[in-house]
DNA sequence: AATCGGATCGTCT
DNA sequence: GACGATCCGATTG
């Protein structure tokens, strides 16, 4: 019998649930990005849920476009978007079957593997400043437009594993940087 | 500790 | 043609 620490990838079914529920459940999971021989990863410590026509803050609120089409696609894929002229942010597409679109924005990580590579990518030595923001973590892990639509369930480059678990309470608040939908408390975080 | 402006460009109106 | 699901450095209190 092997008594190995589980490093299971999250299954397709994990993502095929209410976007808000998936956002909470992604806390404590590990986001992994492999480029060449480098493996860079971190434990997810903050997420936000964005849904469809019930959510005016969502990129998918109005209709499907070339930019947001991943949010309408199969669950478990990555939705990467470019913003403010210089940054990328990464989401995991997640929705229950009665929704046409939905995704969970990964807002912060606790650095885990490949910290030297993160320091290089981010051009800073301050570990607590490497991945504590949605655009910071994509820079640290090397996530860009090329990861658009990547299948987190099967891709060798980008995926999420179950190897960590959460301890402590989930803090719930309004989402950051939005002007509509502020009444929805769909920002979730855990303390490290 | 909190606030402010600049950087910079793809996307949608 | 305006505006971001942001970050950083500078300035002020």
JSON list of C-alpha atoms (C1' of nucleotides) in Angstrom, two decimals:
[
{"chain": "A", "resi": 1, "resn": "UNK", "atom": "CA", "xyz": [0.00, 0.00, 0.00]},
{"chain": "A", "resi": 2, "resn": "UNK", "atom": "CA", "xyz": [1.25, 3.43, -0.84]},
{"chain": "A", "resi": 3, "resn": "UNK", "atom": "CA", "xyz": [0.69, 6.09, 1.74]},
{"chain": "A", "resi": 4, "resn": "UNK", "atom": "CA", "xyz": [1.34, 9.02, -0.50]},
{"chain": "A", "resi": 5, "resn": "UNK", "atom": "CA", "xyz": [0.08, 12.54, 0.01]},
{"chain": "A", "resi": 6, "resn": "UNK", "atom": "CA", "xyz": [-2.70, 13.03, -2.49]},
{"chain": "A", "resi": 7, "resn": "UNK", "atom": "CA", "xyz": [-1.86, 15.33, -5.36]},
{"chain": "A", "resi": 8, "resn": "UNK", "atom": "CA", "xyz": [-5.02, 14.72, -7.26]},
{"chain": "A", "resi": 9, "resn": "UNK", "atom": "CA", "xyz": [-6.15, 17.17, -9.86]},
{"chain": "A", "resi": 10, "resn": "UNK", "atom": "CA", "xyz": [-9.57, 18.59, -9.35]},
{"chain": "A", "resi": 11, "resn": "UNK", "atom": "CA", "xyz": [-12.05, 16.74, -11.53]},
{"chain": "A", "resi": 12, "resn": "UNK", "atom": "CA", "xyz": [-14.41, 18.09, -14.16]},
{"chain": "A", "resi": 13, "resn": "UNK", "atom": "CA", "xyz": [-17.28, 17.55, -11.73]},
{"chain": "A", "resi": 14, "resn": "UNK", "atom": "CA", "xyz": [-15.64, 19.82, -9.17]},
{"chain": "A", "resi": 15, "resn": "UNK", "atom": "CA", "xyz": [-16.10, 22.75, -11.55]},
{"chain": "A", "resi": 16, "resn": "UNK", "atom": "CA", "xyz": [-19.61, 21.74, -12.62]},
{"chain": "A", "resi": 17, "resn": "UNK", "atom": "CA", "xyz": [-21.28, 23.31, -9.58]},
{"chain": "A", "resi": 18, "resn": "UNK", "atom": "CA", "xyz": [-22.55, 26.69, -8.48]},
{"chain": "A", "resi": 19, "resn": "UNK", "atom": "CA", "xyz": [-19.79, 29.20, -9.25]},
{"chain": "A", "resi": 20, "resn": "UNK", "atom": "CA", "xyz": [-20.02, 30.68, -5.76]},
{"chain": "A", "resi": 21, "resn": "UNK", "atom": "CA", "xyz": [-19.61, 27.27, -4.14]},
{"chain": "A", "resi": 22, "resn": "UNK", "atom": "CA", "xyz": [-16.62, 26.45, -6.35]},
{"chain": "A", "resi": 23, "resn": "UNK", "atom": "CA", "xyz": [-15.02, 29.78, -5.41]},
{"chain": "A", "resi": 24, "resn": "UNK", "atom": "CA", "xyz": [-15.18, 28.84, -1.73]},
{"chain": "A", "resi": 25, "resn": "UNK", "atom": "CA", "xyz": [-13.95, 25.32, -2.36]},
{"chain": "A", "resi": 26, "resn": "UNK", "atom": "CA", "xyz": [-10.94, 26.48, -4.36]},
{"chain": "A", "resi": 27, "resn": "UNK", "atom": "CA", "xyz": [-9.48, 28.04, -1.22]},
{"chain": "A", "resi": 28, "resn": "UNK", "atom": "CA", "xyz": [-6.60, 25.91, 0.01]},
{"chain": "A", "resi": 29, "resn": "UNK", "atom": "CA", "xyz": [-6.13, 24.16, -3.35]},
{"chain": "A", "resi": 30, "resn": "UNK", "atom": "CA", "xyz": [-2.87, 24.49, -5.26]},
{"chain": "A", "resi": 31, "resn": "UNK", "atom": "CA", "xyz": [-2.54, 26.28, -8.60]},
{"chain": "A", "resi": 32, "resn": "UNK", "atom": "CA", "xyz": [0.33, 24.84, -10.64]},
{"chain": "A", "resi": 33, "resn": "UNK", "atom": "CA", "xyz": [2.01, 26.23, -13.76]},
{"chain": "A", "resi": 34, "resn": "UNK", "atom": "CA", "xyz": [4.71, 24.24, -15.59]},
{"chain": "A", "resi": 35, "resn": "UNK", "atom": "CA", "xyz": [6.89, 25.88, -18.19]},
{"chain": "A", "resi": 36, "resn": "UNK", "atom": "CA", "xyz": [9.68, 23.73, -19.57]},
{"chain": "A", "resi": 37, "resn": "UNK", "atom": "CA", "xyz": [11.24, 22.06, -16.56]},
{"chain": "A", "resi": 38, "resn": "UNK", "atom": "CA", "xyz": [10.10, 24.73, -14.15]},
{"chain": "A", "resi": 39, "resn": "UNK", "atom": "CA", "xyz": [7.21, 24.11, -11.81]},
{"chain": "A", "resi": 40, "resn": "UNK", "atom": "CA", "xyz": [5.74, 27.13, -10.09]},
{"chain": "A", "resi": 41, "resn": "UNK", "atom": "CA", "xyz": [2.84, 26.79, -7.71]},
{"chain": "A", "resi": 42, "resn": "UNK", "atom": "CA", "xyz": [0.97, 28.37, -4.85]},
{"chain": "A", "resi": 43, "resn": "UNK", "atom": "CA", "xyz": [-1.90, 27.69, -2.47]},
{"chain": "A", "resi": 44, "resn": "UNK", "atom": "CA", "xyz": [-5.04, 29.64, -3.35]},
{"chain": "A", "resi": 45, "resn": "UNK", "atom": "CA", "xyz": [-5.91, 32.07, -0.57]},
{"chain": "A", "resi": 46, "resn": "UNK", "atom": "CA", "xyz": [-8.42, 34.43, -2.22]},
{"chain": "A", "resi": 47, "resn": "UNK", "atom": "CA", "xyz": [-11.06, 33.94, -4.91]},
{"chain": "A", "resi": 48, "resn": "UNK", "atom": "CA", "xyz": [-14.05, 35.71, -6.42]},
{"chain": "A", "resi": 49, "resn": "UNK", "atom": "CA", "xyz": [-17.10, 34.32, -8.19]},
{"chain": "A", "resi": 50, "resn": "UNK", "atom": "CA", "xyz": [-18.43, 35.90, -11.38]},
{"chain": "A", "resi": 51, "resn": "UNK", "atom": "CA", "xyz": [-21.58, 34.55, -12.97]},
{"chain": "A", "resi": 52, "resn": "UNK", "atom": "CA", "xyz": [-23.81, 35.39, -15.90]},
{"chain": "A", "resi": 53, "resn": "UNK", "atom": "CA", "xyz": [-26.94, 37.44, -16.46]},
{"chain": "A", "resi": 54, "resn": "UNK", "atom": "CA", "xyz": [-27.63, 37.71, -12.72]},
{"chain": "A", "resi": 55, "resn": "UNK", "atom": "CA", "xyz": [-24.26, 39.40, -12.14]},
{"chain": "A", "resi": 56, "resn": "UNK", "atom": "CA", "xyz": [-23.63, 42.88, -13.58]},
{"chain": "A", "resi": 57, "resn": "UNK", "atom": "CA", "xyz": [-20.00, 42.77, -12.44]},
{"chain": "A", "resi": 58, "resn": "UNK", "atom": "CA", "xyz": [-19.24, 39.77, -14.62]},
{"chain": "A", "resi": 59, "resn": "UNK", "atom": "CA", "xyz": [-17.47, 39.98, -17.97]},
{"chain": "A", "resi": 60, "resn": "UNK", "atom": "CA", "xyz": [-20.16, 37.57, -19.17]},
{"chain": "A", "resi": 61, "resn": "UNK", "atom": "CA", "xyz": [-23.05, 39.79, -18.05]},
{"chain": "A", "resi": 62, "resn": "UNK", "atom": "CA", "xyz": [-24.01, 41.17, -21.46]},
{"chain": "A", "resi": 63, "resn": "UNK", "atom": "CA", "xyz": [-23.32, 38.52, -24.04]},
{"chain": "A", "resi": 64, "resn": "UNK", "atom": "CA", "xyz": [-20.69, 36.21, -25.39]},
{"chain": "A", "resi": 65, "resn": "UNK", "atom": "CA", "xyz": [-17.77, 37.93, -27.14]},
{"chain": "A", "resi": 66, "resn": "UNK", "atom": "CA", "xyz": [-14.39, 36.86, -28.43]},
{"chain": "A", "resi": 67, "resn": "UNK", "atom": "CA", "xyz": [-12.88, 37.90, -25.11]},
{"chain": "A", "resi": 68, "resn": "UNK", "atom": "CA", "xyz": [-15.24, 36.19, -22.67]},
{"chain": "A", "resi": 69, "resn": "UNK", "atom": "CA", "xyz": [-16.22, 33.10, -24.68]},
{"chain": "A", "resi": 70, "resn": "UNK", "atom": "CA", "xyz": [-14.25, 30.80, -22.36]},
{"chain": "A", "resi": 71, "resn": "UNK", "atom": "CA", "xyz": [-16.69, 31.67, -19.58]},
{"chain": "A", "resi": 72, "resn": "UNK", "atom": "CA", "xyz": [-19.46, 30.15, -21.72]},
{"chain": "A", "resi": 73, "resn": "UNK", "atom": "CA", "xyz": [-17.45, 27.04, -22.55]},
{"chain": "A", "resi": 74, "resn": "UNK", "atom": "CA", "xyz": [-16.76, 23.75, -20.81]},
{"chain": "A", "resi": 75, "resn": "UNK", "atom": "CA", "xyz": [-16.15, 23.98, -17.07]},
{"chain": "A", "resi": 76, "resn": "UNK", "atom": "CA", "xyz": [-12.63, 23.33, -15.82]},
{"chain": "A", "resi": 77, "resn": "UNK", "atom": "CA", "xyz": [-10.92, 25.43, -18.46]},
{"chain": "A", "resi": 78, "resn": "UNK", "atom": "CA", "xyz": [-8.94, 28.60, -17.82]},
{"chain": "A", "resi": 79, "resn": "UNK", "atom": "CA", "xyz": [-10.35, 32.03, -18.64]},
{"chain": "A", "resi": 80, "resn": "UNK", "atom": "CA", "xyz": [-7.41, 34.42, -18.93]},
{"chain": "A", "resi": 81, "resn": "UNK", "atom": "CA", "xyz": [-8.07, 38.07, -19.64]},
{"chain": "A", "resi": 82, "resn": "UNK", "atom": "CA", "xyz": [-5.87, 41.07, -20.36]},
{"chain": "A", "resi": 83, "resn": "UNK", "atom": "CA", "xyz": [-6.60, 44.26, -18.45]},
{"chain": "A", "resi": 84, "resn": "UNK", "atom": "CA", "xyz": [-5.37, 47.79, -17.79]},
{"chain": "A", "resi": 85, "resn": "UNK", "atom": "CA", "xyz": [-3.19, 47.56, -20.86]},
{"chain": "A", "resi": 86, "resn": "UNK", "atom": "CA", "xyz": [-0.56, 45.48, -19.10]},
{"chain": "A", "resi": 87, "resn": "UNK", "atom": "CA", "xyz": [-1.84, 42.71, -16.87]},
{"chain": "A", "resi": 88, "resn": "UNK", "atom": "CA", "xyz": [-3.33, 39.24, -17.12]},
{"chain": "A", "resi": 89, "resn": "UNK", "atom": "CA", "xyz": [-5.71, 37.65, -14.63]},
{"chain": "A", "resi": 90, "resn": "UNK", "atom": "CA", "xyz": [-6.69, 33.99, -14.46]},
{"chain": "A", "resi": 91, "resn": "UNK", "atom": "CA", "xyz": [-10.06, 32.39, -13.76]},
{"chain": "A", "resi": 92, "resn": "UNK", "atom": "CA", "xyz": [-11.30, 28.80, -13.61]},
{"chain": "A", "resi": 93, "resn": "UNK", "atom": "CA", "xyz": [-14.51, 28.33, -15.59]},
{"chain": "A", "resi": 94, "resn": "UNK", "atom": "CA", "xyz": [-17.14, 26.96, -13.21]},
{"chain": "A", "resi": 95, "resn": "UNK", "atom": "CA", "xyz": [-20.92, 26.90, -13.29]},
{"chain": "A", "resi": 96, "resn": "UNK", "atom": "CA", "xyz": [-23.85, 24.67, -12.53]},
{"chain": "A", "resi": 97, "resn": "UNK", "atom": "CA", "xyz": [-25.74, 23.32, -15.52]},
{"chain": "A", "resi": 98, "resn": "UNK", "atom": "CA", "xyz": [-28.52, 25.87, -15.26]},
{"chain": "A", "resi": 99, "resn": "UNK", "atom": "CA", "xyz": [-26.04, 28.70, -15.90]},
{"chain": "A", "resi": 100, "resn": "UNK", "atom": "CA", "xyz": [-24.61, 29.59, -19.30]},
{"chain": "A", "resi": 101, "resn": "UNK", "atom": "CA", "xyz": [-21.47, 31.29, -18.01]},
{"chain": "A", "resi": 102, "resn": "UNK", "atom": "CA", "xyz": [-19.41, 31.60, -14.87]},
{"chain": "A", "resi": 103, "resn": "UNK", "atom": "CA", "xyz": [-15.83, 31.68, -13.61]},
{"chain": "A", "resi": 104, "resn": "UNK", "atom": "CA", "xyz": [-13.78, 31.99, -10.44]},
{"chain": "A", "resi": 105, "resn": "UNK", "atom": "CA", "xyz": [-11.08, 34.67, -10.38]},
{"chain": "A", "resi": 106, "resn": "UNK", "atom": "CA", "xyz": [-7.94, 33.60, -8.51]},
{"chain": "A", "resi": 107, "resn": "UNK", "atom": "CA", "xyz": [-6.93, 36.71, -6.57]},
{"chain": "A", "resi": 108, "resn": "UNK", "atom": "CA", "xyz": [-4.05, 35.58, -4.39]},
{"chain": "A", "resi": 109, "resn": "UNK", "atom": "CA", "xyz": [-1.75, 32.69, -3.58]},
{"chain": "A", "resi": 110, "resn": "UNK", "atom": "CA", "xyz": [0.61, 31.62, -0.89]},
{"chain": "A", "resi": 111, "resn": "UNK", "atom": "CA", "xyz": [3.87, 30.86, -2.77]},
{"chain": "A", "resi": 112, "resn": "UNK", "atom": "CA", "xyz": [4.81, 27.18, -2.70]},
{"chain": "A", "resi": 113, "resn": "UNK", "atom": "CA", "xyz": [7.09, 25.71, -5.41]},
{"chain": "A", "resi": 114, "resn": "UNK", "atom": "CA", "xyz": [9.48, 27.66, -7.64]},
{"chain": "A", "resi": 115, "resn": "UNK", "atom": "CA", "xyz": [9.85, 30.64, -5.38]},
{"chain": "A", "resi": 116, "resn": "UNK", "atom": "CA", "xyz": [13.17, 31.62, -6.98]},
{"chain": "A", "resi": 117, "resn": "UNK", "atom": "CA", "xyz": [11.47, 31.71, -10.39]},
{"chain": "A", "resi": 118, "resn": "UNK", "atom": "CA", "xyz": [8.71, 33.83, -8.89]},
{"chain": "A", "resi": 119, "resn": "UNK", "atom": "CA", "xyz": [11.25, 36.27, -7.53]},
{"chain": "A", "resi": 120, "resn": "UNK", "atom": "CA", "xyz": [12.84, 36.48, -10.97]},
{"chain": "A", "resi": 121, "resn": "UNK", "atom": "CA", "xyz": [9.52, 36.94, -12.75]},
{"chain": "A", "resi": 122, "resn": "UNK", "atom": "CA", "xyz": [8.30, 39.55, -10.30]},
{"chain": "A", "resi": 123, "resn": "UNK", "atom": "CA", "xyz": [11.64, 41.32, -9.89]},
{"chain": "A", "resi": 124, "resn": "UNK", "atom": "CA", "xyz": [11.29, 41.49, -6.14]},
{"chain": "A", "resi": 125, "resn": "UNK", "atom": "CA", "xyz": [12.63, 39.51, -3.20]},
{"chain": "A", "resi": 126, "resn": "UNK", "atom": "CA", "xyz": [9.77, 40.17, -0.84]},
{"chain": "A", "resi": 127, "resn": "UNK", "atom": "CA", "xyz": [8.01, 36.80, -0.65]},
{"chain": "A", "resi": 128, "resn": "UNK", "atom": "CA", "xyz": [4.82, 38.24, 0.76]},
{"chain": "A", "resi": 129, "resn": "UNK", "atom": "CA", "xyz": [4.59, 40.50, -2.29]},
{"chain": "A", "resi": 130, "resn": "UNK", "atom": "CA", "xyz": [5.05, 37.81, -4.96]},
{"chain": "A", "resi": 131, "resn": "UNK", "atom": "CA", "xyz": [1.52, 36.52, -5.48]},
{"chain": "A", "resi": 132, "resn": "UNK", "atom": "CA", "xyz": [-0.79, 38.65, -3.32]},
{"chain": "A", "resi": 133, "resn": "UNK", "atom": "CA", "xyz": [-2.84, 40.06, -6.19]},
{"chain": "A", "resi": 134, "resn": "UNK", "atom": "CA", "xyz": [-4.59, 38.73, -9.32]},
{"chain": "A", "resi": 135, "resn": "UNK", "atom": "CA", "xyz": [-2.12, 40.27, -11.77]},
{"chain": "A", "resi": 136, "resn": "UNK", "atom": "CA", "xyz": [0.89, 39.66, -9.54]},
{"chain": "A", "resi": 137, "resn": "UNK", "atom": "CA", "xyz": [0.27, 35.94, -9.40]},
{"chain": "A", "resi": 138, "resn": "UNK", "atom": "CA", "xyz": [-0.01, 35.56, -13.17]},
{"chain": "A", "resi": 139, "resn": "UNK", "atom": "CA", "xyz": [3.32, 37.37, -13.56]},
{"chain": "A", "resi": 140, "resn": "UNK", "atom": "CA", "xyz": [4.89, 35.18, -10.87]},
{"chain": "A", "resi": 141, "resn": "UNK", "atom": "CA", "xyz": [3.63, 31.93, -12.43]},
{"chain": "A", "resi": 142, "resn": "UNK", "atom": "CA", "xyz": [4.13, 33.02, -16.04]},
{"chain": "A", "resi": 143, "resn": "UNK", "atom": "CA", "xyz": [0.48, 32.84, -17.03]},
{"chain": "A", "resi": 144, "resn": "UNK", "atom": "CA", "xyz": [-0.41, 34.77, -20.20]},
{"chain": "A", "resi": 145, "resn": "UNK", "atom": "CA", "xyz": [-2.84, 34.81, -23.12]},
{"chain": "A", "resi": 146, "resn": "UNK", "atom": "CA", "xyz": [-1.29, 31.57, -24.35]},
{"chain": "A", "resi": 147, "resn": "UNK", "atom": "CA", "xyz": [-3.07, 29.83, -21.48]},
{"chain": "A", "resi": 148, "resn": "UNK", "atom": "CA", "xyz": [-6.46, 31.07, -22.65]},
{"chain": "A", "resi": 149, "resn": "UNK", "atom": "CA", "xyz": [-8.91, 28.17, -22.63]},
{"chain": "A", "resi": 150, "resn": "UNK", "atom": "CA", "xyz": [-6.32, 25.70, -21.28]},
{"chain": "A", "resi": 151, "resn": "UNK", "atom": "CA", "xyz": [-8.04, 22.62, -19.83]},
{"chain": "A", "resi": 152, "resn": "UNK", "atom": "CA", "xyz": [-7.15, 22.53, -16.14]},
{"chain": "A", "resi": 153, "resn": "UNK", "atom": "CA", "xyz": [-8.36, 18.93, -15.94]},
{"chain": "A", "resi": 154, "resn": "UNK", "atom": "CA", "xyz": [-5.94, 17.62, -18.61]},
{"chain": "A", "resi": 155, "resn": "UNK", "atom": "CA", "xyz": [-3.35, 20.26, -19.47]},
{"chain": "A", "resi": 156, "resn": "UNK", "atom": "CA", "xyz": [0.31, 19.48, -18.65]},
{"chain": "A", "resi": 157, "resn": "UNK", "atom": "CA", "xyz": [0.97, 23.22, -18.26]},
{"chain": "A", "resi": 158, "resn": "UNK", "atom": "CA", "xyz": [-1.71, 24.60, -16.00]},
{"chain": "A", "resi": 159, "resn": "UNK", "atom": "CA", "xyz": [-3.85, 22.83, -13.42]},
{"chain": "A", "resi": 160, "resn": "UNK", "atom": "CA", "xyz": [-5.16, 22.82, -9.86]},
{"chain": "A", "resi": 161, "resn": "UNK", "atom": "CA", "xyz": [-4.53, 20.07, -7.31]},
{"chain": "A", "resi": 162, "resn": "UNK", "atom": "CA", "xyz": [-6.15, 19.10, -4.07]},
{"chain": "A", "resi": 163, "resn": "UNK", "atom": "CA", "xyz": [-2.94, 18.68, -2.09]},
{"chain": "A", "resi": 164, "resn": "UNK", "atom": "CA", "xyz": [-3.62, 21.27, 0.55]},
{"chain": "A", "resi": 165, "resn": "UNK", "atom": "CA", "xyz": [-6.52, 21.74, 2.87]},
{"chain": "A", "resi": 166, "resn": "UNK", "atom": "CA", "xyz": [-7.85, 24.79, 4.59]},
{"chain": "A", "resi": 167, "resn": "UNK", "atom": "CA", "xyz": [-7.56, 25.56, 8.24]},
{"chain": "A", "resi": 168, "resn": "UNK", "atom": "CA", "xyz": [-9.45, 28.41, 9.80]},
{"chain": "A", "resi": 169, "resn": "UNK", "atom": "CA", "xyz": [-12.48, 30.32, 8.73]},
{"chain": "A", "resi": 170, "resn": "UNK", "atom": "CA", "xyz": [-13.40, 31.64, 5.32]},
{"chain": "A", "resi": 171, "resn": "UNK", "atom": "CA", "xyz": [-13.68, 35.41, 5.28]},
{"chain": "A", "resi": 172, "resn": "UNK", "atom": "CA", "xyz": [-16.52, 36.69, 3.11]},
{"chain": "A", "resi": 173, "resn": "UNK", "atom": "CA", "xyz": [-16.76, 40.16, 1.58]},
{"chain": "A", "resi": 174, "resn": "UNK", "atom": "CA", "xyz": [-17.74, 42.18, -1.48]},
{"chain": "A", "resi": 175, "resn": "UNK", "atom": "CA", "xyz": [-15.70, 41.80, -4.62]},
{"chain": "A", "resi": 176, "resn": "UNK", "atom": "CA", "xyz": [-12.84, 44.18, -5.33]},
{"chain": "A", "resi": 177, "resn": "UNK", "atom": "CA", "xyz": [-12.71, 46.82, -8.04]},
{"chain": "A", "resi": 178, "resn": "UNK", "atom": "CA", "xyz": [-16.28, 46.61, -9.28]},
{"chain": "A", "resi": 179, "resn": "UNK", "atom": "CA", "xyz": [-19.04, 49.22, -9.38]},
{"chain": "A", "resi": 180, "resn": "UNK", "atom": "CA", "xyz": [-22.10, 47.03, -9.84]},
{"chain": "A", "resi": 181, "resn": "UNK", "atom": "CA", "xyz": [-23.04, 43.87, -8.03]},
{"chain": "A", "resi": 182, "resn": "UNK", "atom": "CA", "xyz": [-21.40, 45.11, -4.83]},
{"chain": "A", "resi": 183, "resn": "UNK", "atom": "CA", "xyz": [-24.27, 43.65, -2.79]},
{"chain": "A", "resi": 184, "resn": "UNK", "atom": "CA", "xyz": [-23.14, 40.15, -3.69]},
{"chain": "A", "resi": 185, "resn": "UNK", "atom": "CA", "xyz": [-20.63, 38.91, -1.11]},
{"chain": "A", "resi": 186, "resn": "UNK", "atom": "CA", "xyz": [-18.68, 36.71, -3.49]},
{"chain": "A", "resi": 187, "resn": "UNK", "atom": "CA", "xyz": [-15.11, 37.42, -2.41]},
{"chain": "A", "resi": 188, "resn": "UNK", "atom": "CA", "xyz": [-13.64, 34.63, -0.29]},
{"chain": "A", "resi": 189, "resn": "UNK", "atom": "CA", "xyz": [-10.33, 34.41, 1.49]},
{"chain": "A", "resi": 190, "resn": "UNK", "atom": "CA", "xyz": [-8.44, 32.46, 4.10]},
{"chain": "A", "resi": 191, "resn": "UNK", "atom": "CA", "xyz": [-5.61, 33.53, 6.32]},
{"chain": "A", "resi": 192, "resn": "UNK", "atom": "CA", "xyz": [-2.18, 32.10, 5.79]},
{"chain": "B", "resi": 1, "resn": "DA", "atom": "C1'", "xyz": [-1.35, 53.99, 6.91]},
{"chain": "B", "resi": 2, "resn": "DA", "atom": "C1'", "xyz": [-3.78, 56.00, 3.47]},
{"chain": "B", "resi": 3, "resn": "DT", "atom": "C1'", "xyz": [-4.26, 58.29, -0.82]},
{"chain": "B", "resi": 4, "resn": "DC", "atom": "C1'", "xyz": [-3.06, 59.63, -5.70]},
{"chain": "B", "resi": 5, "resn": "DG", "atom": "C1'", "xyz": [-1.60, 59.55, -10.36]},
{"chain": "B", "resi": 6, "resn": "DG", "atom": "C1'", "xyz": [0.76, 57.30, -14.14]},
{"chain": "B", "resi": 7, "resn": "DA", "atom": "C1'", "xyz": [1.52, 53.38, -17.02]},
{"chain": "B", "resi": 8, "resn": "DT", "atom": "C1'", "xyz": [-0.70, 51.29, -21.33]},
{"chain": "B", "resi": 9, "resn": "DC", "atom": "C1'", "xyz": [-3.83, 48.86, -24.78]},
{"chain": "B", "resi": 10, "resn": "DG", "atom": "C1'", "xyz": [-7.52, 45.40, -25.92]},
{"chain": "B", "resi": 11, "resn": "DT", "atom": "C1'", "xyz": [-12.32, 45.49, -25.90]},
{"chain": "B", "resi": 12, "resn": "DC", "atom": "C1'", "xyz": [-16.78, 47.19, -26.35]},
{"chain": "B", "resi": 13, "resn": "DT", "atom": "C1'", "xyz": [-19.89, 51.36, -27.12]},
{"chain": "C", "resi": 1, "resn": "DG", "atom": "C1'", "xyz": [-13.29, 57.24, -27.76]},
{"chain": "C", "resi": 2, "resn": "DA", "atom": "C1'", "xyz": [-13.59, 55.77, -22.96]},
{"chain": "C", "resi": 3, "resn": "DC", "atom": "C1'", "xyz": [-12.69, 52.56, -19.72]},
{"chain": "C", "resi": 4, "resn": "DG", "atom": "C1'", "xyz": [-11.10, 48.86, -16.87]},
{"chain": "C", "resi": 5, "resn": "DA", "atom": "C1'", "xyz": [-12.23, 42.04, -12.01]},
{"chain": "C", "resi": 6, "resn": "DT", "atom": "C1'", "xyz": [-4.50, 46.32, -11.37]},
{"chain": "C", "resi": 7, "resn": "DC", "atom": "C1'", "xyz": [0.05, 47.55, -9.65]},
{"chain": "C", "resi": 8, "resn": "DC", "atom": "C1'", "xyz": [3.65, 50.57, -8.17]},
{"chain": "C", "resi": 9, "resn": "DG", "atom": "C1'", "xyz": [6.03, 54.42, -6.53]},
{"chain": "C", "resi": 10, "resn": "DA", "atom": "C1'", "xyz": [5.62, 58.91, -4.55]},
{"chain": "C", "resi": 11, "resn": "DT", "atom": "C1'", "xyz": [3.58, 61.92, -1.42]},
{"chain": "C", "resi": 12, "resn": "DT", "atom": "C1'", "xyz": [1.19, 63.20, 2.67]},
{"chain": "C", "resi": 13, "resn": "DG", "atom": "C1'", "xyz": [-0.48, 62.66, 7.37]}
]
